[in-house]
PDB file of C-alpha atoms in Angstrom:
ATOM      1  CA  MET I   2       0.000   0.000   0.000  1.00 75.00           C
ATOM      2  CA  PRO I   3       2.717   2.629   0.837  1.00 81.00           C
ATOM      3  CA  GLY I   4       4.417   1.883  -2.484  1.00 81.00           C
ATOM      4  CA  PHE I   5       1.139   2.289  -4.351  1.00 82.00           C
ATOM      5  CA  ILE I   6       0.404   5.594  -2.618  1.00 86.00           C
ATOM      6  CA  ARG I   7       3.888   6.907  -3.411  1.00 88.00           C
ATOM      7  CA  TYR I   8       3.578   5.750  -7.034  1.00 82.00           C
ATOM      8  CA  GLN I   9       0.171   7.391  -7.417  1.00 84.00           C
ATOM      9  CA  LEU I  10       1.324  10.673  -5.889  1.00 87.00           C
ATOM     10  CA  ILE I  11       4.309  10.825  -8.239  1.00 86.00           C
ATOM     11  CA  SER I  12       2.115   9.964 -11.232  1.00 83.00           C
ATOM     12  CA  TYR I  13      -0.426  12.598 -10.246  1.00 86.00           C
ATOM     13  CA  ILE I  14       2.185  15.318  -9.802  1.00 85.00           C
ATOM     14  CA  ARG I  15       3.911  14.409 -13.080  1.00 85.00           C
ATOM     15  CA  SER I  16       0.613  14.563 -14.916  1.00 84.00           C
ATOM     16  CA  PHE I  17       0.285  18.252 -13.896  1.00 86.00           C
ATOM     17  CA  LYS I  18      -3.393  17.610 -13.188  1.00 89.00           C
ATOM     18  CA  ILE I  19      -2.940  19.111  -9.738  1.00 91.00           C
ATOM     19  CA  ILE I  20      -1.969  22.526 -11.109  1.00 94.00           C
ATOM     20  CA  PRO I  21      -5.453  23.823 -12.136  1.00 94.00           C
ATOM     21  CA  PRO I  22      -7.231  22.987  -8.839  1.00 95.00           C
ATOM     22  CA  ALA I  23      -4.262  24.086  -6.715  1.00 95.00           C
ATOM     23  CA  ALA I  24      -3.907  27.369  -8.613  1.00 96.00           C
ATOM     24  CA  SER I  25      -7.647  28.021  -8.370  1.00 96.00           C
ATOM     25  CA  PHE I  26      -7.577  27.404  -4.631  1.00 96.00           C
ATOM     26  CA  LEU I  27      -4.560  29.664  -4.058  1.00 96.00           C
ATOM     27  CA  ILE I  28      -6.142  32.482  -6.059  1.00 96.00           C
ATOM     28  CA  TRP I  29      -9.390  32.069  -4.087  1.00 95.00           C
ATOM     29  CA  VAL I  30      -7.534  32.354  -0.758  1.00 96.00           C
ATOM     30  CA  PHE I  31      -5.341  35.264  -1.885  1.00 96.00           C
ATOM     31  CA  ILE I  32      -8.370  37.258  -3.049  1.00 95.00           C
ATOM     32  CA  LEU I  33     -10.333  36.495   0.126  1.00 94.00           C
ATOM     33  CA  TYR I  34      -7.518  37.739   2.360  1.00 94.00           C
ATOM     34  CA  SER I  35      -6.376  40.630   0.173  1.00 91.00           C
ATOM     35  CA  TYR I  36      -7.785  42.907   2.882  1.00 87.00           C
ATOM     36  CA  SER I  37      -7.163  42.732   6.608  1.00 85.00           C
ATOM     37  CA  GLY I  38      -9.776  42.854   9.358  1.00 87.00           C
ATOM     38  CA  VAL I  39     -11.957  40.022   8.061  1.00 91.00           C
ATOM     39  CA  GLU I  40     -14.182  37.802  10.191  1.00 91.00           C
ATOM     40  CA  ILE I  41     -12.677  34.511  11.360  1.00 92.00           C
ATOM     41  CA  LEU I  42     -15.499  31.978  11.140  1.00 92.00           C
ATOM     42  CA  SER I  43     -17.201  33.333   8.032  1.00 91.00           C
ATOM     43  CA  SER I  44     -13.852  33.489   6.213  1.00 94.00           C
ATOM     44  CA  TYR I  45     -13.102  29.902   7.122  1.00 95.00           C
ATOM     45  CA  ALA I  46     -16.581  28.968   5.890  1.00 94.00           C
ATOM     46  CA  VAL I  47     -15.675  30.428   2.497  1.00 95.00           C
ATOM     47  CA  THR I  48     -12.343  28.599   2.263  1.00 96.00           C
ATOM     48  CA  SER I  49     -13.974  25.344   3.373  1.00 97.00           C
ATOM     49  CA  ILE I  50     -16.422  25.661   0.466  1.00 96.00           C
ATOM     50  CA  ALA I  51     -13.418  26.255  -1.787  1.00 97.00           C
ATOM     51  CA  ILE I  52     -11.847  23.048  -0.460  1.00 97.00           C
ATOM     52  CA  TYR I  53     -15.135  21.203  -1.057  1.00 97.00           C
ATOM     53  CA  ILE I  54     -15.082  22.219  -4.715  1.00 97.00           C
ATOM     54  CA  VAL I  55     -11.344  21.727  -5.204  1.00 97.00           C
ATOM     55  CA  MET I  56     -11.269  18.286  -3.556  1.00 97.00           C
ATOM     56  CA  THR I  57     -14.119  17.139  -5.793  1.00 97.00           C
ATOM     57  CA  TRP I  58     -11.938  18.242  -8.702  1.00 96.00           C
ATOM     58  CA  VAL I  59      -8.788  16.619  -7.290  1.00 96.00           C
ATOM     59  CA  SER I  60     -10.427  13.288  -6.459  1.00 95.00           C
ATOM     60  CA  MET I  61     -11.932  13.008  -9.937  1.00 94.00           C
ATOM     61  CA  SER I  62      -8.555  13.670 -11.541  1.00 93.00           C
ATOM     62  CA  ILE I  63      -6.858  11.140  -9.228  1.00 93.00           C
ATOM     63  CA  PHE I  64      -9.342   8.467 -10.283  1.00 89.00           C
ATOM     64  CA  SER I  65      -8.524   9.208 -13.928  1.00 84.00           C
ATOM     65  CA  ILE I  66      -4.723   8.868 -13.668  1.00 83.00           C
ATOM     66  CA  GLU I  67      -4.459   5.416 -15.216  1.00 79.00           C
ATOM     67  CA  GLU I  68      -6.040   3.824 -18.245  1.00 77.00           C
ATOM     68  CA  GLU I  69      -8.288   0.787 -17.867  1.00 74.00           C
ATOM     69  CA  ALA I  70      -5.478  -1.660 -18.714  1.00 76.00           C
ATOM     70  CA  GLU I  71      -3.139  -0.158 -16.113  1.00 76.00           C
ATOM     71  CA  LYS I  72      -5.921  -0.214 -13.532  1.00 77.00           C
ATOM     72  CA  ASN I  73      -6.467  -3.933 -14.131  1.00 75.00           C
ATOM     73  CA  ILE I  74      -2.753  -4.565 -13.619  1.00 78.00           C
ATOM     74  CA  LEU I  75      -2.927  -2.698 -10.307  1.00 77.00           C
ATOM     75  CA  PHE I  76      -5.890  -4.865  -9.304  1.00 76.00           C
ATOM     76  CA  VAL I  77      -3.649  -7.902  -9.745  1.00 76.00           C
ATOM     77  CA  HIS I  78      -0.964  -6.510  -7.427  1.00 80.00           C
ATOM     78  CA  LEU I  79      -3.417  -4.957  -4.974  1.00 81.00           C
ATOM     79  CA  SER I  80      -6.868  -5.942  -3.853  1.00 83.00           C
ATOM     80  CA  LYS I  81      -9.579  -3.770  -5.354  1.00 86.00           C
ATOM     81  CA  LYS I  82     -10.414  -2.473  -1.903  1.00 87.00           C
ATOM     82  CA  ASN I  83      -6.793  -1.436  -1.263  1.00 88.00           C
ATOM     83  CA  TYR I  84      -6.726   0.272  -4.652  1.00 88.00           C
ATOM     84  CA  LEU I  85      -9.788   2.314  -3.718  1.00 91.00           C
ATOM     85  CA  TRP I  86      -8.603   3.124  -0.209  1.00 92.00           C
ATOM     86  CA  GLY I  87      -5.180   4.055  -1.547  1.00 91.00           C
ATOM     87  CA  LYS I  88      -6.813   6.599  -3.836  1.00 93.00           C
ATOM     88  CA  TRP I  89      -8.729   8.050  -0.891  1.00 95.00           C
ATOM     89  CA  ILE I  90      -5.587   8.263   1.248  1.00 95.00           C
ATOM     90  CA  ILE I  91      -3.911  10.267  -1.517  1.00 94.00           C
ATOM     91  CA  CYS I  92      -6.914  12.599  -1.628  1.00 95.00           C
ATOM     92  CA  ILE I  93      -6.759  13.073   2.152  1.00 96.00           C
ATOM     93  CA  LEU I  94      -3.019  13.824   2.043  1.00 95.00           C
ATOM     94  CA  ILE I  95      -3.535  16.464  -0.637  1.00 95.00           C
ATOM     95  CA  SER I  96      -6.500  17.945   1.225  1.00 96.00           C
ATOM     96  CA  ILE I  97      -4.384  18.296   4.381  1.00 97.00           C
ATOM     97  CA  ILE I  98      -1.961  20.527   2.470  1.00 96.00           C
ATOM     98  CA  PHE I  99      -4.838  22.727   1.288  1.00 97.00           C
ATOM     99  CA  ILE I 100      -6.373  22.794   4.772  1.00 98.00           C
ATOM    100  CA  LEU I 101      -3.132  23.820   6.470  1.00 97.00           C
ATOM    101  CA  PHE I 102      -2.666  26.626   3.961  1.00 97.00           C
ATOM    102  CA  ALA I 103      -6.280  27.804   4.318  1.00 97.00           C
ATOM    103  CA  ILE I 104      -6.021  27.912   8.110  1.00 96.00           C
ATOM    104  CA  PHE I 105      -2.541  29.325   8.633  1.00 96.00           C
ATOM    105  CA  TYR I 106      -2.205  31.777   5.732  1.00 96.00           C
ATOM    106  CA  PRO I 107      -4.610  34.378   7.206  1.00 95.00           C
ATOM    107  CA  ILE I 108      -3.046  33.907  10.642  1.00 94.00           C
ATOM    108  CA  LEU I 109       0.461  34.528   9.317  1.00 93.00           C
ATOM    109  CA  MET I 110      -0.764  37.497   7.264  1.00 93.00           C
ATOM    110  CA  ASN I 111      -2.627  38.900  10.292  1.00 91.00           C
ATOM    111  CA  SER I 112      -5.820  39.128   8.233  1.00 92.00           C
ATOM    112  CA  PHE I 113      -8.353  38.628  11.022  1.00 92.00           C
ATOM    113  CA  LYS I 114      -9.807  41.487  12.997  1.00 89.00           C
ATOM    114  CA  GLU I 115      -9.595  39.569  16.263  1.00 88.00           C
ATOM    115  CA  ALA I 116      -7.222  37.072  17.828  1.00 87.00           C
ATOM    116  CA  MET I 117      -7.622  33.355  17.137  1.00 88.00           C
ATOM    117  CA  THR I 118      -8.735  31.221  20.059  1.00 89.00           C
ATOM    118  CA  THR I 119      -8.493  27.486  20.625  1.00 91.00           C
ATOM    119  CA  ASN I 120     -12.198  27.173  19.778  1.00 91.00           C
ATOM    120  CA  HIS I 121     -11.713  29.029  16.494  1.00 90.00           C
ATOM    121  CA  PHE I 122      -8.793  26.790  15.625  1.00 91.00           C
ATOM    122  CA  GLY I 123     -10.634  23.557  16.429  1.00 93.00           C
ATOM    123  CA  LEU I 124     -13.742  24.586  14.507  1.00 92.00           C
ATOM    124  CA  SER I 125     -11.669  25.648  11.496  1.00 94.00           C
ATOM    125  CA  ILE I 126      -9.980  22.242  11.331  1.00 96.00           C
ATOM    126  CA  PHE I 127     -13.336  20.486  11.662  1.00 95.00           C
ATOM    127  CA  ILE I 128     -15.173  22.406   8.929  1.00 95.00           C
ATOM    128  CA  HIS I 129     -12.304  22.240   6.436  1.00 97.00           C
ATOM    129  CA  LEU I 130     -11.719  18.528   6.995  1.00 97.00           C
ATOM    130  CA  LEU I 131     -15.432  17.704   6.827  1.00 97.00           C
ATOM    131  CA  LEU I 132     -15.956  19.546   3.551  1.00 97.00           C
ATOM    132  CA  ALA I 133     -12.772  18.059   2.102  1.00 98.00           C
ATOM    133  CA  ILE I 134     -14.216  14.627   2.866  1.00 97.00           C
ATOM    134  CA  PHE I 135     -17.510  15.612   1.241  1.00 97.00           C
ATOM    135  CA  GLY I 136     -15.575  16.784  -1.826  1.00 97.00           C
ATOM    136  CA  ILE I 137     -13.731  13.462  -2.015  1.00 97.00           C
ATOM    137  CA  PHE I 138     -17.071  11.677  -1.699  1.00 96.00           C
ATOM    138  CA  VAL I 139     -18.702  13.637  -4.530  1.00 95.00           C
ATOM    139  CA  GLY I 140     -15.647  13.238  -6.764  1.00 95.00           C
ATOM    140  CA  SER I 141     -15.453   9.509  -6.050  1.00 94.00           C
ATOM    141  CA  LEU I 142     -19.167   8.987  -6.658  1.00 92.00           C
ATOM    142  CA  SER I 143     -18.909  10.795  -9.985  1.00 91.00           C
ATOM    143  CA  SER I 144     -15.873   8.754 -11.034  1.00 88.00           C
ATOM    144  CA  ILE I 145     -16.673   5.180 -10.032  1.00 85.00           C
ATOM    145  CA  SER I 146     -20.431   4.853 -10.467  1.00 79.00           C
ATOM    146  CA  SER I 147     -21.678   3.351 -13.730  1.00 74.00           C
ATOM    147  CA  PHE I 148     -25.033   5.121 -13.576  1.00 74.00           C
ATOM    148  CA  VAL I 149     -23.202   8.318 -14.567  1.00 74.00           C
ATOM    149  CA  PRO I 150     -21.852   8.016 -18.158  1.00 77.00           C
ATOM    150  CA  LYS I 151     -18.163   8.953 -18.355  1.00 79.00           C
ATOM    151  CA  LYS I 152     -18.781  11.942 -20.597  1.00 82.00           C
ATOM    152  CA  TYR I 153     -21.171  13.366 -17.990  1.00 86.00           C
ATOM    153  CA  THR I 154     -19.110  12.768 -14.829  1.00 89.00           C
ATOM    154  CA  TRP I 155     -17.942  16.371 -14.531  1.00 89.00           C
ATOM    155  CA  LEU I 156     -21.432  17.671 -15.242  1.00 92.00           C
ATOM    156  CA  PHE I 157     -22.828  15.383 -12.533  1.00 91.00           C
ATOM    157  CA  ALA I 158     -20.207  16.583 -10.021  1.00 93.00           C
ATOM    158  CA  VAL I 159     -20.990  20.227 -10.777  1.00 93.00           C
ATOM    159  CA  PHE I 160     -24.708  19.465 -10.458  1.00 91.00           C
ATOM    160  CA  VAL I 161     -24.226  17.945  -6.978  1.00 92.00           C
ATOM    161  CA  ILE I 162     -21.996  20.828  -5.848  1.00 94.00           C
ATOM    162  CA  VAL I 163     -24.504  23.437  -7.004  1.00 92.00           C
ATOM    163  CA  LEU I 164     -27.396  21.606  -5.338  1.00 89.00           C
ATOM    164  CA  THR I 165     -25.604  21.174  -2.011  1.00 90.00           C
ATOM    165  CA  ILE I 166     -24.423  24.781  -1.869  1.00 90.00           C
ATOM    166  CA  SER I 167     -27.742  26.319  -2.971  1.00 86.00           C
ATOM    167  CA  TYR I 168     -29.807  23.947  -0.807  1.00 77.00           C
ATOM    168  CA  GLU I 169     -31.572  26.634   1.241  1.00 72.00           C
ATOM    169  CA  GLY I 170     -32.677  28.714  -1.730  1.00 73.00           C
ATOM    170  CA  ILE I 171     -34.054  25.686  -3.555  1.00 72.00           C
ATOM    171  CA  VAL I 172     -35.920  24.328  -0.518  1.00 68.00           C
ATOM    172  CA  GLU I 173     -37.349  27.769   0.226  1.00 68.00           C
ATOM    173  CA  LYS I 174     -38.996  27.842  -3.204  1.00 69.00           C
ATOM    174  CA  LEU I 175     -39.676  24.108  -3.536  1.00 67.00           C
ATOM    175  CA  SER I 176     -40.256  22.812  -0.022  1.00 66.00           C
ATOM    176  CA  LEU I 177     -41.373  19.409  -1.333  1.00 65.00           C
ATOM    177  CA  LEU I 178     -37.762  18.715  -2.320  1.00 66.00           C
ATOM    178  CA  LYS I 179     -36.519  19.030   1.259  1.00 69.00           C
ATOM    179  CA  TRP I 180     -36.507  15.310   1.973  1.00 69.00           C
ATOM    180  CA  LEU I 181     -34.963  14.525  -1.410  1.00 71.00           C
ATOM    181  CA  PHE I 182     -31.845  16.441  -0.348  1.00 72.00           C
ATOM    182  CA  ILE I 183     -31.117  13.925   2.396  1.00 79.00           C
ATOM    183  CA  ILE I 184     -29.231  11.867  -0.214  1.00 86.00           C
ATOM    184  CA  PHE I 185     -26.770  14.743  -0.763  1.00 88.00           C
ATOM    185  CA  PRO I 186     -23.934  15.827   1.570  1.00 91.00           C
ATOM    186  CA  PRO I 187     -25.297  18.235   4.249  1.00 90.00           C
ATOM    187  CA  VAL I 188     -22.862  21.005   3.351  1.00 92.00           C
ATOM    188  CA  VAL I 189     -25.033  24.053   4.026  1.00 88.00           C
ATOM    189  CA  ASN I 190     -26.435  22.583   7.249  1.00 88.00           C
ATOM    190  CA  VAL I 191     -22.968  22.758   8.797  1.00 91.00           C
ATOM    191  CA  ILE I 192     -21.742  25.910   7.026  1.00 90.00           C
ATOM    192  CA  ASN I 193     -24.669  27.969   8.344  1.00 86.00           C
ATOM    193  CA  PHE I 194     -23.257  27.819  11.873  1.00 86.00           C
ATOM    194  CA  PHE I 195     -20.115  29.601  10.670  1.00 85.00           C
ATOM    195  CA  GLU I 196     -21.794  32.560   8.986  1.00 78.00           C
ATOM    196  CA  PRO I 197     -22.520  34.601  12.134  1.00 71.00           C
ATOM    197  CA  ASP I 198     -19.015  35.319  13.418  1.00 69.00           C
ATOM    198  CA  SER I 199     -19.772  34.235  16.959  1.00 71.00           C
ATOM    199  CA  LEU I 200     -19.056  31.134  19.006  1.00 73.00           C
ATOM    200  CA  ASP I 201     -22.417  31.374  20.788  1.00 71.00           C
ATOM    201  CA  GLN I 202     -24.307  29.285  18.209  1.00 75.00           C
ATOM    202  CA  PHE I 203     -22.049  26.247  18.602  1.00 79.00           C
ATOM    203  CA  GLY I 204     -24.231  24.360  21.023  1.00 80.00           C
ATOM    204  CA  LYS I 205     -26.269  21.173  21.037  1.00 86.00           C
ATOM    205  CA  GLU I 206     -27.852  21.816  17.641  1.00 88.00           C
ATOM    206  CA  PHE I 207     -24.451  22.258  15.984  1.00 88.00           C
ATOM    207  CA  TRP I 208     -23.126  18.992  17.388  1.00 90.00           C
ATOM    208  CA  THR I 209     -26.318  17.178  16.372  1.00 92.00           C
ATOM    209  CA  VAL I 210     -25.971  18.424  12.799  1.00 92.00           C
ATOM    210  CA  SER I 211     -22.246  17.626  12.851  1.00 93.00           C
ATOM    211  CA  ALA I 212     -22.915  14.096  14.114  1.00 95.00           C
ATOM    212  CA  PHE I 213     -25.369  13.598  11.250  1.00 94.00           C
ATOM    213  CA  ALA I 214     -22.785  14.931   8.767  1.00 95.00           C
ATOM    214  CA  ILE I 215     -20.097  12.577  10.091  1.00 96.00           C
ATOM    215  CA  MET I 216     -22.504   9.632   9.990  1.00 96.00           C
ATOM    216  CA  TYR I 217     -23.447  10.573   6.429  1.00 95.00           C
ATOM    217  CA  ALA I 218     -19.769  10.532   5.433  1.00 96.00           C
ATOM    218  CA  ILE I 219     -19.134   7.137   7.059  1.00 96.00           C
ATOM    219  CA  ILE I 220     -22.180   5.515   5.462  1.00 96.00           C
ATOM    220  CA  GLY I 221     -21.429   7.226   2.155  1.00 95.00           C
ATOM    221  CA  PHE I 222     -17.919   5.798   1.911  1.00 96.00           C
ATOM    222  CA  ILE I 223     -19.126   2.335   2.925  1.00 95.00           C
ATOM    223  CA  VAL I 224     -21.706   2.482   0.127  1.00 94.00           C
ATOM    224  CA  LEU I 225     -19.065   3.748  -2.310  1.00 94.00           C
ATOM    225  CA  THR I 226     -16.752   0.867  -1.390  1.00 94.00           C
ATOM    226  CA  LYS I 227     -19.495  -1.699  -2.027  1.00 92.00           C
ATOM    227  CA  LEU I 228     -20.470   0.076  -5.244  1.00 90.00           C
ATOM    228  CA  PHE I 229     -16.870   0.101  -6.495  1.00 89.00           C
ATOM    229  CA  LEU I 230     -16.333  -3.584  -5.727  1.00 87.00           C
ATOM    230  CA  LYS I 231     -19.583  -4.447  -7.503  1.00 85.00           C
ATOM    231  CA  GLU I 232     -18.712  -2.305 -10.537  1.00 81.00           C
ATOM    232  CA  GLU I 233     -15.250  -3.873 -10.855  1.00 74.00           C
ATOM    233  CA  SER I 234     -16.316  -7.484 -10.218  1.00 74.00           C
TER     234      SER I 234
END
């Protein structure tokens, strides 16, 4: 597994596929913090959404590194499950780099209008990591599921991202769709707690929503694993 992860990382970097999402993310962060005196939590909410989008992009490109023949050779040397998990580990490693930059860049540049606290720091790690995981989930679902034709995988990923980010506006106009959205990552449900720049709203309701989001991620990746093994059987 370590050899496979190292091989995949080198292949991904050499393919230059990481440059567009990484450049887009850096530009997003630089523009956001081009002025000082910004809010802490709401700014981190914005960069976590950026990571959600970028990690969807990254995970889809990681799943497209090898051709079908090369993938079958890797299946021989690895189990299919290890192949899939190896891909996800690579995505997590890349997301950690983005997360560290998103969290520490504004601190080093003194961009916030108030001092960071331990609570701010913990919440920033949580929201960035959670949305990175959601991005990996959406990208993986788009890449490995046969019900999405290959030529429409990017369109499907964009469709899911738009739906999950614009959830509130859609439900407000079409309330009947509220329960349909339970199949999509609860991005906005968690992000909403970060929009008022205050720690007061992080109570029982926040942790209930967060627990649901974590459970969604766990179940989602279990389903993806079973789906991948079925598709490749």
